[in-house]
Coordinates of C-alpha atoms and ligand atoms in Angstrom, one line a residue:
X1 CA 25.7 10.6 -25.8
X2 CA 23.2 9.8 -23.0
X3 CA 21.8 12.4 -20.6
X4 CA 23.5 10.7 -17.7
X5 CA 26.8 11.9 -19.2
X6 CA 25.6 15.3 -19.9
X7 CA 24.0 16.0 -16.5
X8 CA 26.6 14.7 -14.1
X9 CA 25.3 13.8 -10.6
X10 CA 28.1 15.9 -9.2
X11 CA 26.9 19.0 -10.9
X12 CA 23.4 18.2 -9.7
X13 CA 24.5 17.8 -6.2
X14 CA 26.5 21.0 -6.3
X15 CA 23.5 23.0 -7.6
X16 CA 21.3 21.4 -5.0
X17 CA 23.7 22.2 -2.2
X18 CA 23.5 25.9 -3.1
X19 CA 19.7 25.9 -3.1
X20 CA 19.8 23.9 0.1
X21 CA 21.7 26.5 2.0
X22 CA 19.0 29.1 1.0
X23 CA 16.2 26.7 1.9
X24 CA 17.7 25.9 5.3
X25 CA 18.2 29.5 6.2
X26 CA 14.6 30.4 5.3
X27 CA 13.2 27.4 7.2
X28 CA 15.1 28.2 10.3
X29 CA 13.0 31.3 10.8
X30 CA 10.0 29.1 11.7
X31 CA 11.1 26.6 14.3
X32 CA 9.0 23.9 15.9
X33 CA 11.2 23.8 19.0
X34 CA 8.1 24.2 21.2
X35 CA 7.3 20.6 20.4
X36 CA 9.1 17.6 22.0
X37 CA 10.5 14.9 19.8
X38 CA 13.3 12.4 19.3
X39 CA 16.8 13.9 18.9
X40 CA 18.0 13.5 15.3
X41 CA 20.9 11.0 15.0
X42 CA 22.4 13.3 12.3
X43 CA 21.9 16.8 10.9
X44 CA 22.1 15.4 7.3
X45 CA 19.4 12.8 7.6
X46 CA 17.5 13.9 10.7
X47 CA 15.2 11.0 11.8
X48 CA 14.4 9.9 8.3
X49 CA 16.9 7.1 8.2
X50 CA 15.6 5.6 11.4
X51 CA 12.1 5.0 9.9
X52 CA 13.7 2.8 7.2
X53 CA 15.7 0.8 9.6
X54 CA 13.3 0.0 12.4
X55 CA 13.4 -3.7 13.4
X56 CA 9.6 -3.8 13.0
X57 CA 7.6 -1.2 11.2
X58 CA 5.8 0.9 13.8
X59 CA 7.9 0.0 16.8
X60 CA 9.5 3.5 16.7
X61 CA 6.1 5.1 16.6
X62 CA 5.1 3.2 19.7
X63 CA 8.2 4.3 21.5
X64 CA 7.8 7.9 20.5
X65 CA 4.1 7.9 21.3
X66 CA 5.0 6.7 24.8
X67 CA 7.6 9.4 25.2
X68 CA 5.9 12.4 23.5
X69 CA 2.2 11.8 23.0
X70 CA 0.5 11.4 19.6
X71 CA 2.2 14.3 17.9
X72 CA 5.9 15.1 18.0
X73 CA 8.7 17.1 16.3
X74 CA 10.7 15.2 13.6
X75 CA 13.8 16.2 11.8
X76 CA 13.9 15.7 8.1
X77 CA 16.9 16.2 5.9
X78 CA 19.6 18.9 6.5
X79 CA 18.3 20.1 9.9
X80 CA 14.8 20.9 8.6
X81 CA 11.9 20.4 11.0
X82 CA 8.5 18.9 10.7
X83 CA 6.0 16.8 12.7
X84 CA 4.9 13.2 12.8
X85 CA 1.4 12.4 14.1
X86 CA -1.0 9.6 14.9
X87 CA -3.6 11.9 16.4
X88 CA -7.1 11.3 15.0
X89 CA -8.2 14.9 14.7
X90 CA -4.8 16.0 13.2
X91 CA -5.1 13.2 10.7
X92 CA -8.7 14.1 9.8
X93 CA -7.5 17.7 9.4
X94 CA -4.6 16.8 7.1
X95 CA -6.2 14.0 5.1
X96 CA -9.9 15.0 5.0
X97 CA -10.4 18.7 5.7
X98 CA -7.6 20.5 4.0
X99 CA -8.2 19.7 0.3
X100 CA -4.9 19.8 -1.5
X101 CA -3.1 21.8 1.2
X102 CA -0.9 18.9 2.3
X103 CA 0.6 17.7 -0.9
X104 CA 3.0 14.7 -1.0
X105 CA 6.6 15.4 0.0
X106 CA 8.8 16.1 -3.0
X107 CA 11.4 13.4 -2.3
X108 CA 8.9 10.6 -2.0
X109 CA 6.7 11.8 -4.8
X110 CA 9.7 12.1 -7.1
X111 CA 10.5 8.4 -6.5
X112 CA 6.8 7.7 -7.4
X113 CA 7.2 9.7 -10.6
X114 CA 10.5 8.0 -11.6
X115 CA 9.1 4.6 -10.8
X116 CA 5.7 4.8 -12.3
X117 CA 5.4 8.0 -14.5
X118 CA 2.8 10.8 -14.4
X119 CA -0.2 8.8 -13.1
X120 CA -2.7 9.3 -10.3
X121 CA -0.5 8.5 -7.3
X122 CA 2.0 11.2 -8.4
X123 CA -0.4 13.9 -9.5
X124 CA -1.4 16.9 -7.3
X125 CA -4.2 19.5 -7.1
X126 CA -6.3 20.0 -10.3
X127 CA -4.3 17.4 -12.2
X128 CA -5.2 14.8 -9.5
X129 CA -8.8 15.9 -9.6
X130 CA -8.8 15.2 -13.3
X131 CA -7.2 11.7 -12.9
X132 CA -9.6 10.8 -10.1
X133 CA -12.7 11.9 -12.1
X134 CA -11.8 9.9 -15.1
X135 CA -10.9 6.8 -13.0
X136 CA -13.9 6.9 -10.6
X137 CA -16.4 5.0 -12.9
X138 CA -14.0 2.0 -13.0
X139 CA -14.1 1.7 -9.2
X140 CA -17.9 1.7 -8.4
X141 CA -19.1 -1.1 -6.2
X142 CA -21.3 -2.4 -9.0
X143 CA -18.4 -2.6 -11.4
X144 CA -16.0 -4.2 -8.9
X145 CA -18.5 -7.0 -8.1
X146 CA -17.9 -8.3 -11.6
X147 CA -14.3 -9.1 -10.7
X148 CA -15.3 -11.6 -8.0
X149 CA -15.3 -14.6 -10.4
X150 CA -11.8 -13.6 -11.5
X151 CA -10.6 -13.6 -7.8
X152 CA -12.2 -17.0 -7.3
X153 CA -10.6 -18.5 -10.5
X154 CA -7.2 -17.2 -9.4
X155 CA -7.6 -18.6 -5.9
X156 CA -8.5 -22.0 -7.4
X157 CA -5.3 -21.9 -9.5
X158 CA -3.3 -21.2 -6.4
X159 CA -5.0 -24.1 -4.7
X160 CA -4.0 -26.4 -7.5
X161 CA -0.4 -25.2 -7.3
X162 CA -0.2 -25.7 -3.5
X163 CA -1.8 -29.1 -3.7
X164 CA 1.0 -30.2 -6.1
X165 CA 3.6 -28.7 -3.8
X166 CA 2.6 -29.8 -0.3
X167 CA 3.2 -33.6 -0.6
X168 CA 6.9 -32.6 -1.2
X169 CA 7.2 -29.9 1.4
X170 CA 4.3 -28.5 3.4
X171 CA 6.1 -25.2 4.2
X172 CA 5.0 -22.8 1.5
X173 CA 6.2 -19.2 1.0
X174 CA 2.6 -18.1 0.8
X175 CA 3.2 -14.5 0.1
X176 CA 5.2 -15.2 -3.0
X177 CA 2.3 -17.3 -4.5
X178 CA -0.2 -14.7 -3.4
X179 CA 1.9 -12.0 -5.0
X180 CA 1.9 -13.9 -8.3
X181 CA -1.8 -14.4 -8.1
X182 CA -2.2 -10.8 -7.3
X183 CA -0.2 -9.8 -10.4
X184 CA -2.4 -12.0 -12.6
X185 CA -5.5 -10.5 -11.1
X186 CA -4.6 -6.9 -11.5
X187 CA -3.3 -7.5 -15.0
X188 CA -6.6 -9.0 -16.1
X189 CA -8.8 -6.7 -14.1
X190 CA -7.0 -3.5 -14.9
X191 CA -6.0 -3.9 -18.5
X192 CA -7.1 -7.3 -19.8
X193 CA -3.5 -8.4 -19.8
X194 CA -2.2 -11.8 -18.9
X195 CA 1.0 -11.7 -16.8
X196 CA 0.9 -15.5 -16.7
X197 CA 2.7 -15.2 -13.3
X198 CA 1.1 -18.2 -11.6
X199 CA 1.6 -20.3 -14.7
X200 CA 5.3 -19.4 -14.7
X201 CA 4.9 -18.0 -18.2
X202 CA 8.2 -16.5 -19.4
X203 CA 6.9 -13.0 -19.2
X204 CA 9.8 -10.5 -18.9
X205 CA 7.5 -7.9 -17.3
X206 CA 6.3 -10.2 -14.6
X207 CA 10.0 -11.2 -13.9
X208 CA 11.2 -7.7 -13.7
X209 CA 8.3 -6.8 -11.5
X210 CA 8.8 -9.6 -9.0
X211 CA 11.7 -8.0 -7.1
X212 CA 11.2 -4.3 -7.8
X213 CA 10.0 -3.2 -4.4
X214 CA 12.9 -4.9 -2.7
X215 CA 15.5 -3.5 -5.1
X216 CA 14.2 0.0 -5.2
X217 CA 12.7 0.7 -1.8
X218 CA 14.2 -1.6 0.8
X219 CA 17.4 -0.8 2.9
X220 CA 18.3 2.5 1.2
X221 CA 21.8 3.5 2.0
X222 CA 22.5 6.8 3.8
X223 CA 24.0 8.2 0.6
X224 CA 20.9 7.2 -1.4
X225 CA 18.7 8.8 1.2
X226 CA 20.7 12.0 1.2
X227 CA 20.4 12.2 -2.6
X228 CA 16.6 11.9 -2.3
X229 CA 16.7 14.6 0.3
X230 CA 18.2 16.9 -2.3
X231 CA 15.3 16.4 -4.8
X232 CA 13.4 19.2 -3.1
X233 CA 16.1 21.6 -4.3
X234 CA 16.1 20.4 -7.9
X235 CA 14.1 22.6 -10.3
X236 CA 11.2 20.6 -11.9
X237 CA 13.0 20.4 -15.2
X238 CA 15.9 18.6 -13.7
X239 CA 13.7 16.1 -11.9
X240 CA 13.1 14.5 -15.3
X241 CA 16.8 13.8 -15.6
X242 CA 17.1 12.1 -12.2
X243 CA 15.9 8.9 -13.7
X244 CA 19.2 8.7 -15.5
X245 CA 21.1 8.5 -12.2
X246 CA 23.7 5.8 -12.7
X247 CA 22.7 3.7 -9.7
X248 CA 21.0 0.2 -9.8
X249 CA 17.7 1.3 -8.2
X250 CA 17.2 4.0 -10.7
X251 CA 18.2 1.8 -13.7
X252 CA 15.8 -0.8 -12.6
X253 CA 13.0 1.7 -12.1
X254 CA 13.6 3.2 -15.5
X255 CA 13.7 -0.2 -17.2
X256 CA 10.5 -1.4 -15.6
X257 CA 8.8 1.9 -16.4
X258 CA 9.7 1.6 -20.1
X259 CA 8.5 -2.0 -20.2
X260 CA 5.1 -1.0 -18.8
X261 CA 4.9 1.9 -21.3
X262 CA 5.7 -0.3 -24.3
X263 CA 3.1 -3.0 -23.4
X264 CA 0.6 -0.4 -22.3
X265 CA 0.9 1.5 -25.6
X266 CA 0.0 -1.6 -27.6
X267 CA -2.9 -2.4 -25.3
X268 CA -4.1 1.2 -25.4
X269 CA -4.1 1.5 -29.1
X270 CA -5.7 -1.9 -29.7
X271 CA -8.3 -0.9 -27.2
X272 CA -8.9 2.6 -28.6
X273 CA -9.1 1.2 -32.2
X274 CA -11.8 -1.3 -31.2
X275 CA -15.3 -0.9 -32.4
X276 CA -17.3 1.0 -29.8
X277 CA -19.7 -2.0 -29.4
X278 CA -16.8 -4.4 -28.6
X279 CA -15.3 -2.0 -26.2
X280 CA -18.7 -1.5 -24.4
X281 CA -18.6 -5.2 -23.5
X282 CA -15.2 -5.0 -21.8
X283 CA -15.0 -4.6 -18.0
X284 CA -11.3 -4.0 -17.4
X285 CA -10.3 -0.7 -15.8
X286 CA -8.4 0.6 -18.8
X287 CA -11.4 0.1 -21.2
X288 CA -13.7 1.9 -18.8
X289 CA -11.1 4.6 -18.3
X290 CA -10.7 5.1 -22.0
X291 CA -14.5 5.2 -22.4
X292 CA -14.8 7.8 -19.6
X293 CA -11.9 9.7 -21.0
X294 CA -13.5 9.9 -24.4
X295 CA -16.7 11.4 -23.1
X296 CA -14.9 14.0 -21.0
X297 CA -14.6 17.6 -22.1
X298 CA -11.3 18.0 -24.0
X299 CA -9.8 20.1 -21.2
X300 CA -10.4 17.4 -18.6
X301 CA -9.2 14.4 -20.5
X302 CA -6.1 12.3 -19.6
X303 CA -3.3 12.3 -22.2
X304 CA -2.1 9.0 -23.7
X305 CA 1.0 9.2 -21.5
X306 CA -1.2 9.6 -18.4
X307 CA -3.4 6.7 -19.3
X308 CA -0.3 4.5 -19.9
X309 CA 1.2 5.5 -16.5
X310 CA -2.1 4.5 -14.9
X311 CA -1.4 0.9 -15.8
X312 CA 1.8 0.9 -13.8
X313 CA 0.3 2.9 -10.9
X314 CA -2.6 0.5 -10.6
X315 CA -0.3 -2.5 -10.7
X316 CA 2.0 -1.2 -8.0
X317 CA -0.8 0.2 -5.8
X318 CA -2.8 -3.1 -6.0
X319 CA -0.5 -6.1 -6.1
X320 CA 1.9 -6.1 -3.2
X321 CA -0.5 -4.3 -0.8
X322 CA -3.3 -6.8 -1.2
X323 CA -1.2 -10.0 -1.3
X324 CA 0.8 -8.9 1.7
X325 CA -2.3 -8.2 3.7
X326 CA -3.6 -11.7 2.9
X327 CA -0.3 -13.2 3.9
X328 CA -0.4 -11.4 7.3
X329 CA -3.9 -12.6 7.8
X330 CA -2.9 -16.2 7.2
X331 CA 0.0 -15.7 9.5
X332 CA -2.3 -14.5 12.3
X333 CA -4.7 -17.3 11.7
X334 CA -1.8 -19.7 12.0
X335 CA -1.1 -18.2 15.4
X336 CA -4.8 -18.3 16.3
X337 CA -6.0 -21.8 15.2
X338 CA -9.2 -21.5 17.2
X339 CA -10.3 -18.5 15.2
X340 CA -9.2 -20.2 12.0
X341 CA -11.5 -23.1 12.8
X342 CA -14.3 -20.7 13.4
X343 CA -13.9 -19.0 10.1
X344 CA -13.7 -22.4 8.3
X345 CA -16.9 -23.5 9.9
X346 CA -18.5 -20.3 8.8
X347 CA -17.3 -20.8 5.2
X348 CA -18.4 -24.4 5.1
X349 CA -21.9 -23.4 6.3
X350 CA -22.2 -20.8 3.6
X351 CA -20.9 -23.3 1.1
X352 CA -23.5 -25.9 2.2
X353 CA -26.3 -23.3 1.7
X354 CA -24.9 -22.3 -1.7
X355 CA -24.7 -26.0 -2.8
X356 CA -28.3 -26.4 -1.7
X357 CA -29.3 -23.4 -3.9
X358 CA -27.3 -25.1 -6.8
X359 CA -24.8 -22.3 -6.9
X360 CA -21.3 -23.6 -7.9
X361 CA -19.5 -20.5 -6.5
X362 CA -19.9 -18.0 -3.7
X363 CA -21.9 -14.9 -4.6
X364 CA -20.9 -11.5 -3.3
X365 CA -23.8 -11.8 -0.8
X366 CA -22.4 -15.1 0.4
X367 CA -19.0 -13.5 0.9
X368 CA -20.6 -10.5 2.7
X369 CA -22.4 -12.9 5.1
X370 CA -19.1 -14.3 6.4
X371 CA -18.8 -12.1 9.5
X372 CA -15.9 -13.9 11.2
X373 CA -13.8 -13.7 8.0
X374 CA -14.7 -10.1 7.5
X375 CA -13.7 -9.3 11.1
X376 CA -10.3 -11.0 10.5
X377 CA -9.8 -8.9 7.3
X378 CA -10.5 -5.7 9.1
X379 CA -8.3 -6.6 12.1
X380 CA -5.4 -7.6 9.8
X381 CA -5.7 -4.3 7.9
X382 CA -5.6 -2.5 11.3
X383 CA -2.9 -4.5 12.9
X384 CA -0.6 -4.9 9.9
X385 CA -0.9 -1.7 8.0
X386 CA 1.0 -2.5 4.8
X387 CA 1.1 1.2 3.9
X388 CA 2.5 2.4 7.2
X389 CA 3.3 6.1 6.5
X390 CA 2.4 8.9 4.1
X391 CA 4.9 11.7 3.7
X392 CA 3.3 15.1 3.2
X393 CA 4.3 18.7 3.4
X394 CA 2.4 21.8 4.6
X395 CA 1.4 23.7 1.5
X396 CA 0.8 26.9 3.6
X397 CA 1.1 28.0 7.2
X398 CA -1.6 26.3 9.2
X399 CA -2.8 25.2 12.7
X400 CA -3.4 21.5 13.2
X401 CA -6.0 20.7 15.8
X402 CA -5.4 17.7 18.2
X403 CA -7.8 15.2 19.7
X404 CA -5.3 14.5 22.5
X405 CA -3.2 17.4 23.8
X406 CA 0.5 17.0 24.0
X407 CA 3.0 18.4 26.5
X408 CA 5.2 21.0 24.9
X409 CA 9.0 21.4 25.4
X410 CA 8.4 24.1 28.1
X411 CA 5.8 21.9 29.9
X412 CA 2.8 23.7 28.6
X413 CA -0.2 21.8 27.3
X414 CA -0.8 22.1 23.5
X415 CA -4.2 21.5 22.0
X416 CA -3.2 22.5 18.5
X417 CA 0.1 22.7 16.6
X418 CA 1.1 25.5 14.3
X419 CA 2.9 24.3 11.2
X420 CA 4.7 26.4 8.6
X421 CA 4.7 26.2 4.8
X422 CA 7.2 23.7 3.5
X423 CA 7.5 21.7 6.8
X424 CA 7.3 18.0 6.6
X425 CA 4.2 16.2 8.0
X426 CA 4.5 12.4 8.4
X427 CA 1.2 10.8 8.9
X428 CA 1.6 7.5 10.7
X429 CA -1.3 5.2 9.6
X430 CA 0.2 2.3 11.5
X431 CA 0.4 4.4 14.7
X432 CA -3.2 5.6 14.5
X433 CA -4.3 2.0 13.9
X434 CA -2.8 1.0 17.3
X435 CA -4.2 3.9 19.4
X436 CA -5.6 2.6 22.7
X437 CA -8.0 5.6 22.8
X438 CA -9.5 4.4 19.5
X439 CA -9.2 0.6 19.5
X440 CA -9.2 -0.3 23.2
X441 CA -6.6 -1.5 25.8
X442 CA -5.8 -4.6 23.6
X443 CA -4.9 -2.4 20.6
X444 CA -1.5 -4.1 20.4
X445 CA -3.0 -7.6 20.0
X446 CA -4.6 -9.2 16.9
X447 CA -8.2 -9.6 18.2
X448 CA -10.8 -9.7 15.3
X449 CA -13.7 -9.9 17.7
X450 CA -13.1 -6.2 18.5
X451 CA -15.1 -5.4 15.4
X452 CA -18.2 -7.0 16.9
X453 CA -18.0 -4.7 20.0
X454 CA -16.6 -1.4 18.6
X455 CA -19.2 1.3 18.4
X456 CA -17.8 2.9 15.2
X457 CA -20.3 5.7 15.3
X458 CA -18.6 6.9 18.5
X459 CA -15.2 7.1 16.7
X460 CA -14.0 10.2 14.8
X461 CA -14.7 9.3 11.1
X462 CA -11.4 8.7 9.4
X463 CA -10.6 5.6 7.4
X464 CA -12.7 4.5 4.4
X465 CA -13.2 1.0 5.6
X466 CA -14.0 0.0 9.3
X467 CA -12.4 3.3 10.2
X468 CA -8.9 1.8 10.0
X469 CA -6.5 4.1 8.2
X470 CA -4.6 1.6 6.1
X471 CA -6.3 2.8 2.9
X472 CA -5.7 6.4 3.9
X473 CA -8.6 8.8 3.7
X474 CA -10.1 11.9 2.1
X475 CA -9.8 12.9 -1.5
X476 CA -6.5 11.0 -1.9
X477 CA -7.8 7.9 -0.1
X478 CA -7.3 4.5 -1.9
X479 CA -9.6 4.4 -4.9
X480 CA -9.2 0.6 -5.0
X481 CA -10.2 -0.3 -1.4
X482 CA -13.4 -2.1 -2.4
X483 CA -11.5 -4.0 -5.1
X484 CA -9.0 -5.0 -2.4
X485 CA -11.7 -6.0 0.1
X486 CA -13.6 -8.2 -2.4
X487 CA -10.3 -9.8 -3.5
X488 CA -9.4 -10.5 0.1
X489 CA -12.8 -12.0 0.9
X490 CA -13.0 -14.1 -2.2
X491 CA -9.4 -15.5 -2.2
X492 CA -9.3 -16.1 1.6
X493 CA -12.7 -17.9 1.5
X494 CA -11.4 -20.4 -1.1
X495 CA -8.0 -20.9 0.6
X496 CA -9.3 -21.3 4.1
X497 CA -12.0 -23.7 3.0
X498 CA -9.4 -25.9 1.4
X499 CA -6.3 -25.7 3.6
X500 CA -5.2 -25.4 7.2
X501 CA -2.4 -23.0 8.0
X502 CA 0.1 -23.3 10.8
X503 CA 3.5 -21.9 11.8
X504 CA 6.5 -23.9 10.7
X505 CA 8.6 -25.7 13.3
X506 CA 11.0 -24.2 14.4
X507 CA 9.0 -21.0 14.5
X508 CA 10.5 -18.4 12.2
X509 CA 10.7 -14.7 13.4
X510 CA 8.9 -12.7 10.7
X511 CA 10.0 -9.1 10.7
X512 CA 7.6 -6.3 9.6
X513 CA 10.2 -4.7 7.4
X514 CA 9.9 -1.1 6.2
X515 CA 10.3 -0.7 2.4
X516 CA 7.9 2.3 2.0
X517 CA 5.4 -0.6 2.1
X518 CA 5.6 -2.9 5.2
X519 CA 6.8 -6.3 4.0
X520 CA 7.5 -9.7 5.7
X521 CA 11.1 -10.8 5.9
X522 CA 12.3 -13.9 7.9
X523 CA 15.0 -13.0 10.4
X524 CA 18.2 -14.8 9.5
X525 CA 16.9 -15.7 6.0
X526 CA 16.9 -12.3 4.4
X527 CA 18.2 -14.0 1.2
X528 CA 14.6 -15.3 0.7
X529 CA 13.5 -11.8 0.0
X530 CA 9.9 -11.0 1.1
X531 CA 8.9 -14.3 2.7
X532 CA 6.0 -15.6 4.8
X533 CA 6.7 -19.3 5.3
X534 CA 3.6 -21.2 6.6
X535 CA 2.8 -24.9 7.0
X536 CA 0.0 -25.6 4.6
X537 CA -2.1 -28.9 4.8
X538 CA -5.2 -30.0 3.0
X539 CA -8.1 -29.6 5.4
X540 CA -9.8 -32.9 4.2
X541 CA -6.7 -35.0 5.1
X542 CA -6.9 -33.6 8.6
X543 CA -10.4 -35.1 8.8
X544 CA -8.9 -38.6 8.8
X545 CA -7.7 -39.1 5.3
X546 CA -11.1 -39.1 3.7
X547 CA -11.3 -37.9 0.1
X548 CA -14.0 -35.6 1.0
X549 CA -12.9 -32.1 0.1
X550 CA -13.8 -29.1 2.2
X551 CA -17.0 -27.6 0.9
X552 CA -17.9 -30.7 -1.1
X553 CA -16.1 -29.6 -4.2
X554 CA -13.7 -31.9 -6.0
Ligands
HEM601 C1 -4.8 -3.9 1.0 C2 -4.7 -3.3 -0.1 C3 -4.5 -1.8 -0.3 C4 -4.0 -0.9 0.5 C5 -3.6 -1.1 2.0 C6 -4.0 0.4 -0.2 C7 -3.6 1.6 0.4 C8 -3.6 2.8 -0.2 C9 -3.1 4.0 0.3 C10 -2.7 4.2 1.8 C11 -3.3 5.0 -0.6 C12 -2.9 6.4 -0.5 C13 -1.5 6.7 -1.0 C14 -1.0 8.1 -0.9 O1 -1.8 9.0 -0.6 O2 0.2 8.3 -1.2 C15 -3.7 4.3 -1.8 C16 -3.9 5.0 -3.0 C17 -4.3 4.3 -4.1 N1 -4.6 3.0 -4.3 FE1 -4.7 1.6 -2.8 N2 -4.4 0.2 -1.4 C18 -4.7 -1.2 -1.6 C19 -5.2 -1.8 -2.7 C20 -5.5 -1.1 -3.9 C21 -6.0 -1.7 -5.1 C22 -6.5 -3.2 -5.2 C23 -6.0 -0.8 -6.1 C24 -6.5 -0.9 -7.5 C25 -7.1 -1.9 -8.0 C26 -5.5 0.4 -5.5 C27 -5.3 1.6 -6.2 C28 -4.9 2.8 -5.6 C29 -4.8 4.0 -6.3 C30 -5.0 4.2 -7.8 C31 -4.4 5.0 -5.4 C32 -4.2 6.5 -5.7 C33 -5.4 7.3 -5.3 C34 -5.3 8.8 -5.4 O3 -4.2 9.3 -5.3 O4 -6.3 9.4 -5.7 N3 -5.2 0.2 -4.2 N4 -3.9 3.0 -1.6

């Protein structure tokens, strides 16, 4: 008999409801009524449901910032109160200065656990410290540079695929190809595994993975959200059983998790059984992680289960985020053809210099010299934050300082906000990225040149890259941000050198749809799933049909 039959969801909900009454009673003692904020549409779901059903991710934040300032009261499930903030000092306090005092919110972190297992994204406190310590060596700048040829090879493969496609139809769903390329990249870089996604290999794991974000995270029903809201009241032992919930999203998450575990176990053992000398030559993250793990004091090592979960955590953290960011950049460059031309000229000049040196590919220094391309990457990360929000909770009573005071419910001016243990704290990365006070009057426009004029030393230090917050910050900031940036630089340079990108006619409306991540969906064509349709043409053909290929390569 399966556990799903033993532990009926009704019994779970009943138990949770009891605990809930207690929790609500306790939390009512500490009200945040002194703060203004949007009225909750319902007592059950508070404002939570609204965030998942915005027309464009971040449009609610903009509206609320206009009404209430940069920090406001939010209602979470069952009448509980919390805050949401875009304020630089508040975010610095929560993400940088408070150590592990603002852990991840139980409902969201339980979903992470159910989806990916006990890896780094899910871990907290000293367990997280242990994960991070063992993983750090695999993410040094020096180590990550060695992946640039892999990024370039993958880009060339995408180029071949698109060249074969565009004589038939020049409108390409670029994000779907970039996601396939991204999966192949992270498979090889993270655990020396070939998903064969670009080659259409019949890989069940790649197939299962392709639609997982859509099926598990997009458009949650009110009932599904309410169920999540109850996780907080489940004792830790019961959380394990939640994965047996007889609903499609949970079944899919469980299946994918098991597939990753099975494949990971084989890779782990073949890796661990290898001769030390052979393993020393390998550069993939898992090999380095196993090596680092072996040399750790027994008490600080990751268990086999944790190492296996890491494989799934890395794939999910790296793939959709990086490929989506690149898709949004190509979209913006389609809307800004003059900037696209400028980048292409820059890439061609660097290529000419590389050719003269006899280098067949761009070096890391070449890529780092492409200032217009880098500015476009920074601006896209700022403007299209693919991780828009992080859901945290106050681990203890605290006072959060503000850069910009807000007007309280009684008209008084607040320069700091008290928060009480257990209250929800939603950090809006996308909201911060659009602050006029940080980015200038044109913060709501895509203007890469801003990075030539911004005096970043005058900004409050927050984000790990260009001070944008899309990679988060502090001790839980993205460990893979350099990996992502190198990948974006290397793949974009190849694609933009070869192809021109433009908006299709008629122009589609692309929605920045919330699905925990922010993903592109075409209005009226939701059946396409995540989709970024762009017109793609060979750059050389635009030069009058000559066979000359951009950059002089064949
Ligand atoms: C544009 C691309 C990317 C974006 C926007 C991004 C963003 C983020 C954000 C916001 C977090 C914090 C999550 C949280 O606190 O809940 C994070 C964590 C993480 N990211 Fe990334 N990421 C990107 C690419 C990558 C890549 C390429 C990798 C790996 C190769 C990676 C690996 C991780 C890992 C392992 C964590 C967990 C870190 C920890 O908890 O200590 N990410 N990322």
